[in-house]
XYZ file of N, CA and C in Angstrom:
744
model
N 96.921 43.362 -7.744
C 95.691 43.840 -7.125
C 95.018 44.876 -8.026
N 93.730 44.756 -8.191
C 92.952 45.723 -8.967
C 92.340 46.728 -8.003
N 92.543 48.007 -8.314
C 92.015 49.098 -7.492
C 91.075 49.932 -8.339
N 89.872 50.154 -7.844
C 88.914 51.015 -8.532
C 88.803 52.331 -7.781
N 88.898 53.427 -8.520
C 88.683 54.753 -7.955
C 87.380 55.285 -8.526
N 86.362 55.385 -7.676
C 85.052 55.846 -8.120
C 84.305 56.444 -6.950
N 83.627 57.540 -7.202
C 82.785 58.148 -6.176
C 81.378 57.567 -6.183
N 81.161 56.557 -7.030
C 79.886 55.833 -7.058
C 80.097 54.446 -6.464
N 80.660 54.407 -5.281
C 81.094 53.137 -4.712
C 79.946 52.167 -4.473
N 78.765 52.686 -4.192
C 77.639 51.785 -3.921
C 77.285 50.933 -5.133
N 77.689 51.397 -6.343
C 77.363 50.669 -7.558
C 78.405 49.617 -7.893
N 79.560 49.656 -7.237
C 80.680 48.852 -7.681
C 81.273 47.969 -6.590
N 80.473 47.484 -5.669
C 80.979 46.572 -4.656
C 81.301 45.230 -5.299
N 82.486 44.703 -4.971
C 82.915 43.463 -5.601
C 84.035 42.854 -4.779
N 84.190 41.548 -4.880
C 85.324 40.880 -4.252
C 86.459 40.656 -5.251
N 86.307 41.213 -6.470
C 87.328 41.055 -7.489
C 88.293 42.231 -7.526
N 87.981 43.282 -6.816
C 88.862 44.443 -6.719
C 88.539 45.180 -5.434
N 89.410 46.133 -5.090
C 89.170 46.969 -3.917
C 88.876 48.389 -4.388
N 88.027 49.069 -3.666
C 87.715 50.468 -3.966
C 88.506 51.340 -3.006
N 89.276 52.269 -3.558
C 90.097 53.148 -2.733
C 89.867 54.599 -3.103
N 90.087 55.518 -2.165
C 90.040 56.941 -2.493
C 91.139 57.294 -3.495
N 90.933 58.365 -4.197
C 91.872 58.794 -5.222
C 93.283 58.932 -4.668
N 93.429 59.578 -3.531
C 94.750 59.837 -2.964
C 95.485 58.545 -2.642
N 94.767 57.567 -2.115
C 95.400 56.292 -1.777
C 95.845 55.551 -3.038
N 95.025 55.587 -4.068
C 95.375 54.915 -5.319
C 96.603 55.559 -5.955
N 96.702 56.866 -5.884
C 97.846 57.557 -6.467
C 99.143 57.180 -5.764
N 99.080 56.842 -4.488
C 100.286 56.416 -3.766
C 100.863 55.143 -4.368
N 100.008 54.322 -4.957
C 100.469 53.107 -5.636
C 101.173 53.455 -6.941
N 100.691 54.492 -7.628
C 101.206 54.836 -8.945
C 102.430 55.748 -8.919
N 102.523 56.597 -7.919
C 103.583 57.608 -7.905
C 104.998 57.031 -7.969
N 105.300 55.897 -7.341
C 106.683 55.379 -7.422
C 107.058 54.824 -8.789
N 106.092 54.606 -9.666
C 106.381 53.947 -10.943
C 107.029 54.900 -11.934
N 108.098 54.460 -12.580
C 108.722 55.243 -13.660
C 108.278 54.740 -15.033
N 107.831 53.487 -15.080
C 107.254 52.899 -16.292
C 105.835 52.478 -15.951
N 104.869 53.012 -16.695
C 103.457 52.834 -16.346
C 102.706 52.297 -17.563
N 101.892 51.285 -17.341
C 101.053 50.765 -18.410
C 99.757 51.578 -18.466
N 99.345 51.947 -19.669
C 98.230 52.879 -19.879
C 97.210 52.299 -20.841
N 95.941 52.493 -20.513
C 94.867 52.107 -21.423
C 93.624 52.906 -21.054
N 92.639 52.911 -21.946
C 91.358 53.564 -21.679
C 90.232 52.655 -22.133
N 89.055 52.887 -21.565
C 87.832 52.280 -22.084
C 86.864 53.414 -22.410
N 86.159 53.265 -23.521
C 85.278 54.331 -23.991
C 83.932 53.754 -24.419
N 82.995 54.654 -24.654
C 81.666 54.233 -25.123
C 81.651 53.903 -26.610
N 82.671 54.314 -27.321
C 82.700 54.080 -28.761
C 84.010 54.556 -29.342
N 84.046 54.719 -30.657
C 85.288 55.026 -31.354
C 85.529 56.508 -31.563
N 84.474 57.307 -31.603
C 84.597 58.726 -31.923
C 84.841 59.529 -30.655
N 86.012 60.138 -30.558
C 86.375 60.865 -29.339
C 85.563 62.141 -29.142
N 84.866 62.603 -30.175
C 84.071 63.831 -30.049
C 82.637 63.567 -29.611
N 82.128 62.390 -29.884
C 80.719 62.110 -29.573
C 80.539 60.999 -28.540
N 81.598 60.237 -28.248
C 81.506 59.144 -27.289
C 82.283 59.493 -26.023
N 81.814 58.964 -24.908
C 82.395 59.302 -23.616
C 83.615 58.436 -23.295
N 84.537 59.051 -22.565
C 85.630 58.320 -21.954
C 85.108 57.707 -20.658
N 85.176 56.381 -20.527
C 84.643 55.705 -19.346
C 85.688 55.566 -18.250
N 86.857 55.069 -18.615
C 87.897 54.842 -17.613
C 89.267 55.167 -18.174
N 90.174 55.500 -17.269
C 91.604 55.487 -17.551
C 92.201 54.478 -16.581
N 92.975 53.538 -17.091
C 93.611 52.571 -16.223
C 95.123 52.674 -16.337
N 95.774 52.654 -15.190
C 97.216 52.806 -15.090
C 97.753 51.762 -14.125
N 98.994 51.315 -14.346
C 99.558 50.383 -13.390
C 100.703 49.572 -13.935
N 100.961 48.457 -13.250
C 101.985 47.510 -13.671
C 101.472 46.094 -13.430
N 102.374 45.128 -13.464
C 101.941 43.740 -13.342
C 101.321 43.451 -11.974
N 101.808 44.140 -10.956
C 101.339 43.872 -9.594
C 100.054 44.623 -9.254
N 99.955 45.869 -9.667
C 98.823 46.711 -9.276
C 98.276 47.465 -10.482
N 96.958 47.425 -10.628
C 96.285 48.138 -11.715
C 95.194 49.026 -11.110
N 95.228 50.307 -11.460
C 94.256 51.269 -10.944
C 93.315 51.683 -12.065
N 92.028 51.490 -11.865
C 91.002 51.865 -12.838
C 90.277 53.096 -12.308
N 90.383 54.214 -13.032
C 89.733 55.460 -12.641
C 88.399 55.597 -13.372
N 87.330 55.681 -12.620
C 85.994 55.943 -13.178
C 85.944 57.418 -13.552
N 86.139 57.702 -14.846
C 86.383 59.069 -15.295
C 85.272 60.038 -14.906
N 84.041 59.628 -15.040
C 82.943 60.574 -14.844
C 82.528 60.727 -13.387
N 83.221 60.050 -12.487
C 82.889 60.245 -11.084
C 84.002 60.941 -10.310
N 85.197 61.056 -10.906
C 86.267 61.752 -10.200
C 86.121 63.262 -10.406
N 86.680 64.031 -9.478
C 86.495 65.477 -9.470
C 87.456 66.168 -10.430
N 87.209 67.450 -10.670
C 88.094 68.230 -11.541
C 89.494 68.340 -10.946
N 89.584 68.451 -9.624
C 90.903 68.505 -8.980
C 91.653 67.192 -9.176
N 90.932 66.079 -9.102
C 91.562 64.778 -9.309
C 91.989 64.601 -10.761
N 91.182 65.102 -11.678
C 91.554 65.060 -13.095
C 92.824 65.863 -13.333
N 92.955 67.001 -12.647
C 94.161 67.829 -12.777
C 95.398 67.068 -12.296
N 95.253 66.286 -11.238
C 96.365 65.471 -10.740
C 96.727 64.393 -11.760
N 95.712 63.759 -12.334
C 95.962 62.746 -13.365
C 96.650 63.355 -14.582
N 96.233 64.544 -14.962
C 96.849 65.230 -16.098
C 98.341 65.458 -15.831
N 98.652 65.939 -14.640
C 100.057 66.176 -14.284
C 100.843 64.865 -14.304
N 100.226 63.804 -13.818
C 100.887 62.495 -13.788
C 101.155 61.993 -15.204
N 100.150 62.079 -16.065
C 100.284 61.568 -17.432
C 101.224 62.416 -18.283
N 101.425 63.667 -17.894
C 102.320 64.553 -18.639
C 103.709 64.615 -18.012
N 103.984 63.743 -17.048
C 105.286 63.703 -16.392
C 106.305 63.000 -17.285
N 107.511 62.826 -16.766
C 108.576 62.186 -17.539
C 108.531 60.664 -17.479
N 107.506 60.115 -16.866
C 107.364 58.664 -16.852
C 107.159 58.133 -18.274
N 107.519 56.881 -18.486
C 107.276 56.225 -19.765
C 105.943 55.489 -19.673
N 105.059 55.749 -20.616
C 103.731 55.131 -20.626
C 103.651 54.107 -21.754
N 103.409 52.862 -21.357
C 103.297 51.771 -22.313
C 101.838 51.555 -22.684
N 101.591 51.339 -23.957
C 100.230 51.073 -24.398
C 100.218 50.196 -25.628
N 99.023 49.954 -26.135
C 98.872 49.154 -27.360
C 97.874 49.879 -28.252
N 98.314 50.241 -29.452
C 97.500 51.065 -30.346
C 97.120 52.373 -29.646
N 98.127 53.097 -29.214
C 97.924 54.292 -28.388
C 97.252 55.432 -29.134
N 97.264 55.392 -30.446
C 96.604 56.454 -31.206
C 95.148 56.600 -30.775
N 94.487 55.488 -30.525
C 93.089 55.528 -30.086
C 92.968 56.202 -28.725
N 93.768 55.783 -27.764
C 93.690 56.339 -26.418
C 94.066 57.822 -26.404
N 95.085 58.175 -27.177
C 95.534 59.564 -27.197
C 94.452 60.506 -27.713
N 93.664 60.055 -28.673
C 92.600 60.922 -29.191
C 91.651 61.337 -28.071
N 91.258 60.400 -27.247
C 90.346 60.708 -26.145
C 91.039 61.569 -25.091
N 92.318 61.306 -24.817
C 93.035 62.112 -23.830
C 93.238 63.538 -24.325
N 93.560 63.699 -25.598
C 93.761 65.045 -26.155
C 92.478 65.871 -26.063
N 91.356 65.242 -26.340
C 90.073 65.956 -26.253
C 89.840 66.473 -24.835
N 90.382 65.757 -23.839
C 90.251 66.179 -22.448
C 91.483 66.954 -21.962
N 92.249 67.473 -22.933
C 93.377 68.358 -22.618
C 94.462 67.651 -21.808
N 94.708 66.389 -22.106
C 95.769 65.611 -21.475
C 96.723 65.143 -22.574
N 98.018 65.472 -22.410
C 98.984 65.227 -23.481
C 100.195 64.450 -22.949
N 100.103 63.126 -22.876
C 101.249 62.322 -22.422
C 102.474 62.573 -23.294
N 103.635 62.504 -22.677
C 104.862 62.889 -23.371
C 105.676 61.688 -23.843
N 106.079 60.824 -22.912
C 106.947 59.694 -23.250
C 106.106 58.439 -23.478
N 106.017 58.021 -24.734
C 105.119 56.927 -25.107
C 105.898 55.751 -25.676
N 105.364 54.560 -25.450
C 105.913 53.340 -26.051
C 104.739 52.479 -26.465
N 104.555 52.339 -27.764
C 103.399 51.631 -28.304
C 103.818 50.239 -28.766
N 103.306 49.217 -28.072
C 103.665 47.843 -28.411
C 103.215 47.427 -29.790
N 102.091 47.959 -30.269
C 101.632 47.595 -31.602
C 102.569 48.154 -32.672
N 103.087 49.361 -32.464
C 104.060 49.912 -33.411
C 105.334 49.071 -33.423
N 105.739 48.618 -32.246
C 106.911 47.738 -32.177
C 106.666 46.459 -32.970
N 105.473 45.896 -32.818
C 105.136 44.659 -33.514
C 105.130 44.876 -35.026
N 104.609 46.006 -35.470
C 104.584 46.285 -36.907
C 105.993 46.446 -37.465
N 106.861 47.108 -36.710
C 108.241 47.256 -37.159
C 108.943 45.906 -37.241
N 108.677 45.054 -36.277
C 109.351 43.754 -36.240
C 108.932 42.855 -37.400
N 107.686 42.995 -37.828
C 107.168 42.086 -38.858
C 107.039 42.739 -40.226
N 106.909 44.057 -40.272
C 106.852 44.790 -41.541
C 105.840 44.196 -42.524
N 104.729 43.720 -41.977
C 103.669 43.199 -42.825
C 103.866 41.779 -43.306
N 104.948 41.107 -42.881
C 105.202 39.736 -43.351
C 105.042 38.760 -42.199
N 104.434 37.609 -42.403
C 103.748 37.206 -43.637
C 102.365 37.837 -43.723
N 102.003 38.300 -44.882
C 100.770 39.052 -45.090
C 99.559 38.265 -44.607
N 98.772 38.899 -43.736
C 97.537 38.300 -43.273
C 97.698 37.168 -42.284
N 98.934 36.853 -41.898
C 99.158 35.713 -41.004
C 99.647 36.139 -39.623
N 100.009 37.399 -39.466
C 100.527 37.876 -38.188
C 99.581 38.935 -37.633
N 98.846 38.591 -36.584
C 97.933 39.547 -35.967
C 98.708 40.599 -35.195
N 98.178 41.833 -35.184
C 98.816 42.925 -34.468
C 98.105 43.261 -33.157
N 97.199 42.396 -32.726
C 96.407 42.678 -31.523
C 97.203 42.394 -30.256
N 96.760 43.008 -29.153
C 97.366 42.739 -27.850
C 97.163 41.280 -27.460
N 96.007 40.753 -27.764
C 95.721 39.346 -27.460
C 96.719 38.421 -28.152
N 96.991 38.685 -29.430
C 97.932 37.854 -30.181
C 99.343 37.985 -29.625
N 99.717 39.197 -29.229
C 101.059 39.417 -28.678
C 101.221 38.707 -27.336
N 100.181 38.759 -26.502
C 100.245 38.080 -25.209
C 100.418 36.577 -25.399
N 99.748 36.038 -26.393
C 99.863 34.603 -26.675
C 101.246 34.275 -27.226
N 101.726 35.103 -28.147
C 103.007 34.830 -28.810
C 104.183 34.958 -27.846
N 104.220 36.047 -27.078
C 105.383 36.316 -26.243
C 105.300 35.696 -24.851
N 104.085 35.595 -24.317
C 103.930 35.146 -22.931
C 103.187 33.832 -22.806
N 102.672 33.317 -23.936
C 101.817 32.123 -23.923
C 100.649 32.309 -22.955
N 100.067 33.509 -23.008
C 98.959 33.843 -22.113
C 97.723 34.167 -22.959
N 96.606 33.562 -22.610
C 95.360 33.804 -23.335
C 94.626 34.985 -22.692
N 94.720 36.128 -23.319
C 94.083 37.342 -22.810
C 92.627 37.375 -23.264
N 91.728 37.465 -22.315
C 90.294 37.451 -22.633
C 89.852 38.836 -23.105
N 89.454 38.942 -24.383
C 88.990 40.216 -24.938
C 87.498 40.182 -25.245
N 86.803 39.182 -24.753
C 85.387 39.020 -25.101
C 84.514 40.132 -24.542
N 84.977 40.796 -23.487
C 84.164 41.838 -22.843
C 84.130 43.109 -23.676
N 85.160 43.324 -24.501
C 85.301 44.595 -25.210
C 84.052 44.980 -25.988
N 83.452 44.021 -26.649
C 82.268 44.324 -27.455
C 81.038 44.676 -26.639
N 81.077 44.393 -25.348
C 79.915 44.680 -24.500
C 79.935 46.085 -23.926
N 81.105 46.720 -23.889
C 81.263 47.977 -23.157
C 80.335 49.063 -23.676
N 80.166 49.125 -24.999
C 79.313 50.165 -25.594
C 77.897 50.076 -25.051
N 77.425 48.862 -24.785
C 76.041 48.675 -24.343
C 75.872 48.680 -22.832
N 76.849 48.133 -22.101
C 76.656 47.958 -20.655
C 77.325 49.034 -19.821
N 78.295 49.765 -20.391
C 78.981 50.781 -19.612
C 79.945 50.171 -18.613
N 80.108 50.833 -17.467
C 81.092 50.410 -16.471
C 80.468 49.439 -15.481
N 80.767 48.166 -15.632
C 80.277 47.117 -14.742
C 81.469 46.438 -14.078
N 81.174 45.520 -13.171
C 82.246 44.766 -12.517
C 83.104 44.053 -13.559
N 82.462 43.445 -14.528
C 83.168 42.718 -15.577
C 84.080 43.650 -16.371
N 83.604 44.854 -16.652
C 84.384 45.820 -17.420
C 85.583 46.304 -16.605
N 85.402 46.529 -15.315
C 86.504 46.968 -14.450
C 87.626 45.936 -14.463
N 87.284 44.671 -14.303
C 88.283 43.604 -14.297
C 88.953 43.499 -15.663
N 88.160 43.601 -16.713
C 88.705 43.549 -18.077
C 89.669 44.711 -18.312
N 89.279 45.912 -17.895
C 90.108 47.096 -18.094
C 91.451 46.944 -17.391
N 91.423 46.418 -16.178
C 92.667 46.218 -15.432
C 93.575 45.233 -16.142
N 92.996 44.223 -16.774
C 93.790 43.206 -17.460
C 94.631 43.753 -18.593
N 94.183 44.853 -19.188
C 94.919 45.433 -20.316
C 96.130 46.233 -19.879
N 96.305 46.471 -18.585
C 97.504 47.153 -18.093
C 98.250 46.241 -17.114
N 98.295 44.978 -17.461
C 98.949 43.992 -16.600
C 100.134 43.318 -17.293
N 100.075 43.172 -18.613
C 101.063 42.345 -19.315
C 101.941 43.127 -20.295
N 101.687 44.413 -20.460
C 102.404 45.183 -21.484
C 103.905 45.232 -21.233
N 104.296 45.354 -19.976
C 105.725 45.460 -19.679
C 106.448 44.149 -19.984
N 105.816 43.033 -19.682
C 106.426 41.739 -20.002
C 106.531 41.541 -21.510
N 105.495 41.982 -22.248
C 105.544 41.897 -23.714
C 106.664 42.782 -24.251
N 106.786 43.981 -23.685
C 107.840 44.902 -24.124
C 109.229 44.291 -23.953
N 109.460 43.616 -22.837
C 110.770 43.005 -22.601
C 111.115 42.011 -23.704
N 110.124 41.247 -24.139
C 110.370 40.273 -25.209
C 110.547 40.964 -26.553
N 109.736 41.989 -26.815
C 109.881 42.727 -28.071
C 111.232 43.426 -28.144
N 111.700 43.947 -27.000
C 112.978 44.658 -26.975
C 114.131 43.776 -27.435
N 114.061 42.499 -27.114
C 115.127 41.582 -27.541
C 115.229 41.554 -29.069
N 114.081 41.475 -29.732
C 114.068 41.445 -31.194
C 114.386 42.816 -31.782
N 113.896 43.865 -31.153
C 114.201 45.224 -31.631
C 115.695 45.495 -31.559
N 116.340 45.054 -30.481
C 117.792 45.219 -30.359
C 118.515 44.399 -31.427
N 118.068 43.169 -31.615
C 118.727 42.285 -32.571
C 118.652 42.833 -33.985
N 117.536 43.470 -34.318
C 117.342 43.983 -35.666
C 117.698 45.467 -35.805
N 118.184 46.067 -34.718
C 118.597 47.467 -34.782
C 117.447 48.432 -35.032
N 116.309 48.179 -34.398
C 115.101 48.954 -34.683
C 114.677 49.886 -33.542
N 115.483 49.990 -32.501
C 115.060 50.813 -31.363
C 114.908 52.289 -31.750
N 115.836 52.799 -32.528
C 115.743 54.210 -32.930
C 114.534 54.437 -33.833
N 114.276 53.485 -34.717
C 113.105 53.594 -35.598
C 111.818 53.633 -34.769
N 111.749 52.799 -33.738
C 110.559 52.787 -32.893
C 110.431 54.087 -32.119
N 111.557 54.652 -31.697
C 111.519 55.945 -30.994
C 110.874 57.007 -31.902
N 111.270 57.045 -33.162
C 110.679 58.006 -34.096
C 109.183 57.755 -34.265
N 108.805 56.487 -34.379
C 107.384 56.147 -34.538
C 106.579 56.618 -33.320
N 107.108 56.382 -32.133
C 106.409 56.792 -30.916
C 106.310 58.308 -30.792
N 107.348 59.008 -31.217
C 107.290 60.469 -31.197
C 106.245 60.986 -32.188
N 106.178 60.346 -33.352
C 105.221 60.799 -34.371
C 103.776 60.565 -33.942
N 103.556 59.620 -33.022
C 102.205 59.374 -32.514
C 101.536 60.658 -32.049
N 102.305 61.497 -31.350
C 101.741 62.736 -30.809
C 101.321 63.676 -31.935
N 102.153 63.757 -32.956
C 101.836 64.599 -34.109
C 100.620 64.062 -34.853
N 100.588 62.747 -35.053
C 99.484 62.141 -35.796
C 98.161 62.307 -35.050
N 98.199 62.181 -33.733
C 96.979 62.389 -32.941
C 96.455 63.803 -33.124
N 97.360 64.767 -33.080
C 96.974 66.165 -33.272
C 96.339 66.363 -34.652
N 96.945 65.762 -35.676
C 96.418 65.891 -37.029
C 95.026 65.278 -37.128
N 94.826 64.112 -36.517
C 93.520 63.456 -36.596
C 92.427 64.282 -35.925
N 92.787 65.018 -34.888
C 91.797 65.817 -34.167
C 91.604 67.182 -34.812
N 92.701 67.818 -35.196
C 92.639 69.202 -35.680
C 92.727 69.328 -37.198
N 93.089 68.241 -37.869
C 93.245 68.327 -39.311
C 94.606 68.895 -39.676
N 94.824 69.121 -40.968
C 96.086 69.663 -41.444
C 95.787 70.647 -42.577
N 96.526 71.744 -42.610
C 96.342 72.727 -43.676
C 96.907 72.164 -44.973
N 96.072 72.141 -46.009
C 96.472 71.558 -47.280
C 96.146 72.521 -48.411
N 97.169 72.851 -49.200
C 96.986 73.669 -50.401
C 96.494 72.734 -51.511
N 95.180 72.687 -51.724
C 94.591 71.705 -52.639
C 95.094 71.865 -54.072
N 95.073 73.068 -54.651
C 95.585 73.196 -56.032
C 97.032 72.756 -56.177
N 97.862 73.110 -55.207
C 99.269 72.717 -55.272
C 99.406 71.200 -55.166
N 98.586 70.574 -54.306
C 98.640 69.121 -54.160
C 98.187 68.431 -55.448
N 97.183 69.002 -56.110
C 96.717 68.424 -57.368
C 97.790 68.523 -58.449
N 98.520 69.635 -58.459
C 99.618 69.770 -59.420
C 100.698 68.728 -59.147
N 100.953 68.478 -57.877
C 101.932 67.452 -57.519
C 101.469 66.085 -58.000
N 100.178 65.784 -57.832
C 99.647 64.499 -58.272
C 99.826 64.331 -59.777
N 99.565 65.397 -60.535
C 99.740 65.339 -61.991
C 101.195 65.082 -62.356
N 102.099 65.794 -61.656
C 103.529 65.606 -61.913
C 103.964 64.192 -61.560
N 103.478 63.675 -60.426
C 103.830 62.316 -60.004
C 103.326 61.288 -61.008
N 102.127 61.537 -61.555
C 101.571 60.591 -62.521
C 102.426 60.542 -63.789
N 102.875 61.704 -64.251
C 103.727 61.743 -65.446
C 105.030 61.006 -65.203
N 105.592 61.185 -64.011
C 106.838 60.495 -63.674
C 106.614 58.981 -63.610
N 105.450 58.578 -63.101
C 105.148 57.159 -63.008
C 105.042 56.536 -64.403
N 104.353 57.236 -65.311
C 104.196 56.732 -66.673
C 105.555 56.602 -67.351
N 106.417 57.610 -67.185
C 107.757 57.571 -67.766
C 108.566 56.406 -67.202
N 108.478 56.204 -65.878
C 109.224 55.110 -65.241
C 108.721 53.762 -65.736
N 107.419 53.648 -65.949
C 106.844 52.397 -66.445
C 107.334 52.113 -67.859
N 107.379 53.156 -68.687
C 107.858 52.972 -70.060
C 109.314 52.519 -70.071
N 110.119 53.135 -69.226
C 111.537 52.775 -69.172
C 111.712 51.345 -68.670
N 110.910 50.953 -67.694
C 110.991 49.586 -67.169
C 110.584 48.577 -68.233
N 109.517 48.885 -68.976
C 109.073 47.972 -70.032
C 110.156 47.797 -71.102
N 110.798 48.892 -71.492
C 111.863 48.820 -72.487
C 113.027 47.972 -71.979
N 113.343 48.143 -70.693
C 114.438 47.360 -70.111
C 114.109 45.872 -70.128
N 112.873 45.518 -69.780
C 112.472 44.113 -69.733
C 112.523 43.504 -71.136
N 111.994 44.242 -72.127
C 112.002 43.744 -73.514
C 113.435 43.546 -73.991
N 114.291 44.515 -73.700
C 115.687 44.431 -74.128
C 116.374 43.258 -73.451
N 116.095 43.058 -72.170
C 116.726 41.949 -71.424
C 116.255 40.595 -71.975
N 114.968 40.509 -72.342
C 114.415 39.258 -72.862
C 115.000 38.904 -74.234
N 115.265 39.944 -75.042
C 115.865 39.699 -76.356
C 117.282 39.143 -76.201
N 118.009 39.678 -75.213
C 119.386 39.226 -74.992
C 119.432 37.865 -74.310
N 118.354 37.560 -73.548
C 118.350 36.306 -72.796
C 117.069 35.524 -73.134
N 116.968 35.014 -74.367
C 115.735 34.316 -74.804
C 115.570 32.994 -74.043
């Protein structure tokens, strides 16, 4: 079931979802220990573009929060929920986290399906393995996830079509995770993924706040690295020539 939480209910009447008060929608989410998370925004830049929705849920129930119509008290409740010990599943969470950080929301326990996919494939075969949620849904679940609405959001904002689309992105992540976990266990990559997910929080902070860099010291390092590279290349060339002479 898709649930929309919005104080602009007259604009969002539909038979494709139900509109519920914030408190009622939270009753659906509170029992969950594993929660699927996604956002919809007006664009890519978290400083100049608006956050349109936050969607949370599982396979059975998806709650879409109309961000700009909920109250500050309701936002405070969402912040507490997102910063709880629940595990939040997402796809390419770096994007979503940037918008949440700007709004002073810092989720703690994260699981990024795209990072799992990258670890499993390590870039091979080059250019042949898509890292998108749509591709993962097809590969693991044989489900065709409709992403055609995504390009319209910047122009149309929050419409019935966008609400349904947003809910769809927090419906299949847990099933995809179950399939990815089988391969992660087989390849011994669970700990590696844990580190990647933890670093997400640090990387988000760096992207928003930057990082202190001693430029002269970094330039000296680059010069030193270049000299080492040239030396290593010379040694490799000598080894190849010597090997070729011995093995004509």
